[in-house]
Coordinates of C-alpha atoms in Angstrom, one line a residue:
Chain A
Q1 CA 0.0 0.0 0.0
V2 CA 1.6 3.2 -1.2
Q3 CA 1.5 6.0 1.4
L4 CA 2.6 9.6 1.2
Q5 CA 3.8 11.6 4.3
E6 CA 4.4 15.4 4.1
S7 CA 6.8 16.9 6.6
G8 CA 8.4 20.3 7.3
P9 CA 8.2 23.5 9.4
G10 CA 4.7 24.5 10.4
L11 CA 5.7 28.2 10.7
V12 CA 7.7 30.2 8.2
K13 CA 8.5 33.9 8.3
P14 CA 7.5 36.3 5.6
S15 CA 10.1 36.6 2.8
E16 CA 11.7 33.3 3.7
T17 CA 11.7 30.0 1.8
L18 CA 9.1 27.3 2.6
S19 CA 10.6 23.8 2.3
L20 CA 8.6 20.6 2.5
T21 CA 9.3 17.0 2.0
C22 CA 7.0 14.2 0.8
T23 CA 8.2 10.7 1.7
V24 CA 6.8 7.9 -0.4
S25 CA 6.6 4.5 1.2
G26 CA 5.3 1.1 0.0
G27 CA 6.0 1.8 -3.7
S28 CA 8.2 3.1 -6.4
I29 CA 8.6 6.7 -7.6
S30 CA 8.9 5.5 -11.2
S31 CA 6.2 6.3 -13.8
Y32 CA 4.3 8.9 -11.8
Y33 CA 3.8 12.6 -11.6
W34 CA 4.7 13.7 -8.1
T35 CA 2.6 16.7 -7.3
W36 CA 2.1 19.4 -4.7
I37 CA -1.3 20.9 -4.2
R38 CA -2.3 23.4 -1.5
Q39 CA -5.5 24.7 0.2
P40 CA -5.6 28.0 1.9
P41 CA -7.9 28.1 5.0
G42 CA -11.5 28.4 3.9
K43 CA -10.6 28.2 0.2
G44 CA -10.4 25.7 -2.6
L45 CA -7.5 23.6 -3.9
E46 CA -4.7 25.0 -6.0
W47 CA -2.3 23.0 -8.1
I48 CA 1.3 24.0 -7.4
G49 CA 3.2 21.8 -9.8
F50 CA 4.8 18.4 -10.3
V51 CA 8.0 16.6 -11.0
Y52 CA 7.8 13.6 -13.3
Y53 CA 9.9 10.5 -12.4
S54 CA 12.1 11.3 -15.4
G55 CA 13.1 14.6 -13.8
S56 CA 11.0 17.0 -15.9
S57 CA 8.8 19.4 -14.0
K58 CA 5.9 21.8 -14.6
Y59 CA 4.5 24.6 -12.4
N60 CA 1.5 26.8 -12.0
P61 CA 2.3 30.1 -13.8
S62 CA 1.0 31.9 -10.8
L63 CA 3.8 30.5 -8.7
K64 CA 6.4 29.6 -11.3
S65 CA 8.9 32.2 -10.4
R66 CA 9.0 31.1 -6.8
V67 CA 8.6 27.3 -6.8
T68 CA 10.9 24.4 -7.3
I69 CA 9.8 20.7 -7.0
S70 CA 12.5 18.0 -7.1
Q71 CA 12.9 14.4 -6.3
D72 CA 15.5 12.2 -4.6
T73 CA 14.8 8.7 -5.9
S74 CA 17.3 7.1 -3.5
K75 CA 15.4 8.5 -0.5
H76 CA 11.9 8.1 -2.1
Q77 CA 11.3 11.8 -1.4
I78 CA 9.8 14.7 -3.2
S79 CA 10.6 18.2 -2.2
L80 CA 8.9 21.5 -2.5
R81 CA 10.6 24.9 -2.2
L82 CA 8.6 28.1 -2.3
S83 CA 10.6 31.3 -2.0
S84 CA 9.7 34.8 -0.8
V85 CA 6.6 33.7 1.0
T86 CA 3.8 35.9 2.2
A87 CA 0.7 35.4 4.3
A88 CA -1.1 34.4 1.1
D89 CA 1.0 31.2 1.1
T90 CA -0.5 30.1 4.4
A91 CA -2.2 26.8 3.5
M92 CA -2.5 23.1 4.0
Y93 CA 0.1 21.6 1.6
Y94 CA -0.6 18.2 0.1
C95 CA 1.6 15.8 -1.8
A96 CA -0.2 13.6 -4.4
R97 CA 0.7 10.9 -6.9
G98 CA -0.4 11.7 -10.4
I99 CA -1.1 8.7 -12.6
A100 CA 0.1 8.7 -16.2
G101 CA -2.6 8.0 -18.8
S102 CA -2.5 7.9 -22.5
A103 CA -2.5 11.7 -22.7
G104 CA -0.1 12.5 -19.9
L105 CA -1.1 13.2 -16.3
D106 CA -4.5 11.6 -15.6
A107 CA -5.6 12.1 -12.0
F108 CA -4.2 12.1 -8.5
D109 CA -4.9 8.7 -7.1
I110 CA -3.0 8.8 -3.8
W111 CA -2.7 11.8 -1.5
G112 CA -0.9 12.5 1.8
Q113 CA -2.9 13.9 4.8
G114 CA -1.3 17.2 4.3
T115 CA 0.8 19.6 6.4
M116 CA -0.3 23.0 7.5
V117 CA 2.1 25.8 6.9
T118 CA 1.5 29.3 8.4
V119 CA 3.5 32.3 7.2
S120 CA 3.8 34.8 10.0
A121 CA 6.5 36.8 11.8
Chain B
E1 CA -7.0 29.3 -17.4
I2 CA -10.0 27.0 -17.2
V3 CA -12.4 28.0 -14.4
L4 CA -14.5 25.3 -12.9
T5 CA -17.7 26.4 -11.2
Q6 CA -19.3 23.9 -8.7
S7 CA -22.9 24.1 -7.6
P8 CA -24.5 24.2 -5.2
A9 CA -21.9 25.4 -2.6
T10 CA -23.7 23.4 0.1
L11 CA -26.1 20.5 -0.2
S12 CA -28.1 19.6 2.9
L13 CA -29.4 16.1 2.7
S14 CA -30.1 13.1 4.9
P15 CA -28.6 9.6 4.8
G16 CA -30.3 7.5 2.1
E17 CA -31.1 10.5 -0.1
R18 CA -29.6 11.1 -3.5
A19 CA -27.0 13.8 -4.0
T20 CA -26.4 15.5 -7.3
L21 CA -23.3 17.8 -7.6
S22 CA -22.6 19.9 -10.6
C23 CA -19.3 21.1 -12.1
R24 CA -19.3 23.5 -15.1
A25 CA -16.1 24.4 -17.1
S26 CA -15.5 27.8 -18.7
Q27 CA -14.5 26.0 -21.9
S28 CA -14.6 22.4 -23.0
V29 CA -12.4 19.9 -21.1
S30 CA -13.6 16.9 -23.2
I31 CA -13.8 14.1 -20.6
F32 CA -10.7 15.1 -18.7
L33 CA -12.4 15.8 -15.4
A34 CA -11.9 14.1 -12.0
W35 CA -13.8 14.2 -8.7
Y36 CA -12.3 14.1 -5.2
Q37 CA -13.7 13.8 -1.7
L38 CA -12.1 15.7 1.2
K39 CA -12.7 15.2 4.8
P40 CA -10.9 17.0 7.7
G41 CA -7.8 15.2 8.9
Q42 CA -7.9 12.7 6.1
A43 CA -6.1 12.3 2.9
P44 CA -8.2 13.4 -0.1
R45 CA -9.7 10.5 -2.1
L46 CA -10.0 10.2 -5.8
L47 CA -13.5 9.1 -6.7
I48 CA -13.9 9.5 -10.5
F49 CA -11.4 10.1 -13.3
D50 CA -12.0 10.9 -17.0
A51 CA -15.5 12.0 -16.2
S52 CA -17.1 8.6 -15.6
N53 CA -14.5 6.1 -14.5
R54 CA -14.7 5.0 -10.9
A55 CA -11.3 4.8 -9.2
T56 CA -10.2 1.6 -7.5
G57 CA -12.2 0.7 -4.5
I58 CA -14.9 3.4 -5.0
P59 CA -18.4 2.1 -4.2
A60 CA -20.9 1.9 -7.1
R61 CA -23.2 4.5 -5.5
F62 CA -20.8 7.1 -6.8
T63 CA -21.4 7.9 -10.5
G64 CA -19.8 10.5 -12.7
S65 CA -21.2 11.8 -16.0
G66 CA -20.8 14.5 -18.6
S67 CA -18.5 15.8 -21.2
G68 CA -17.4 19.1 -22.7
T69 CA -18.4 21.8 -20.1
D70 CA -21.1 20.2 -17.9
F71 CA -20.4 17.4 -15.5
T72 CA -22.3 15.7 -12.6
L73 CA -21.3 13.6 -9.7
T74 CA -24.2 11.6 -8.3
I75 CA -24.3 9.7 -5.0
S76 CA -27.3 7.4 -5.3
S77 CA -27.9 6.9 -1.6
L78 CA -25.9 8.8 0.9
E79 CA -24.1 6.9 3.6
P80 CA -23.0 8.6 6.8
E81 CA -19.3 8.5 5.6
D82 CA -20.2 10.4 2.4
F83 CA -20.8 13.7 4.2
A84 CA -17.7 15.7 3.0
V85 CA -16.5 18.3 0.6
Y86 CA -16.3 17.3 -3.1
Y87 CA -14.0 19.0 -5.7
C88 CA -13.8 18.6 -9.4
Q89 CA -10.5 19.0 -11.3
Q90 CA -9.7 19.4 -15.0
R91 CA -6.6 18.1 -16.8
S92 CA -7.5 19.4 -20.2
D93 CA -5.2 22.4 -20.1
W94 CA -2.5 24.0 -18.0
P95 CA -2.6 25.0 -15.3
L96 CA -4.6 22.2 -13.8
T97 CA -7.5 23.7 -11.9
F98 CA -10.0 22.7 -9.3
G99 CA -13.5 23.8 -8.7
G100 CA -14.5 25.7 -5.5
G101 CA -16.1 22.6 -3.9
T102 CA -19.5 21.4 -2.8
K103 CA -20.1 20.6 0.8
V104 CA -22.5 17.8 1.4
E105 CA -23.8 18.2 4.9
I106 CA -26.4 16.4 7.0

């Protein structure tokens, strides 16, 4: 049974860099789109971006200048870095596995429980 | 970007009743739409992908339909564990986007 577990600081200061890790257990990183999605309090879900197992990545244009998603296959970990954070980046951050279909990324079939990050001085 | 509008925002129903949730896209997404269930403190769950395909382990009471710009998630007879927030998501174009959610409450 594949499981995803997000980890990282729950509090980040404005202008600093948010760094989170997603640890994949019970399965391989290969052949999937490893994705970060967030949900600000009281709001809907926002796709942040993904790293494909091959190493390629794609980001939401609204965050592209500030975000980096990478993978460490030896550690079975996916990392998220979001720079120059503000209060607007306060959210629950989810790691999710995107399945590859005939036309690229299909849907997110496995999610972590999420980790809450607050941006505040 | 493609905007997904979900309605209603809140659906108040009783166990055993039928729930009908709507998701409308600002432009055609073909069949490239998925539905997710979110509950507090739990990992979100994929219910439906490609508009009408039930994900592994999802009960038959969950049915997805539609294509183009109009989609529906139907829960034929609500079980107590179905009271949650439901989101639709499109993969037709970048960036991937989600709807605003529908809360199904008792």
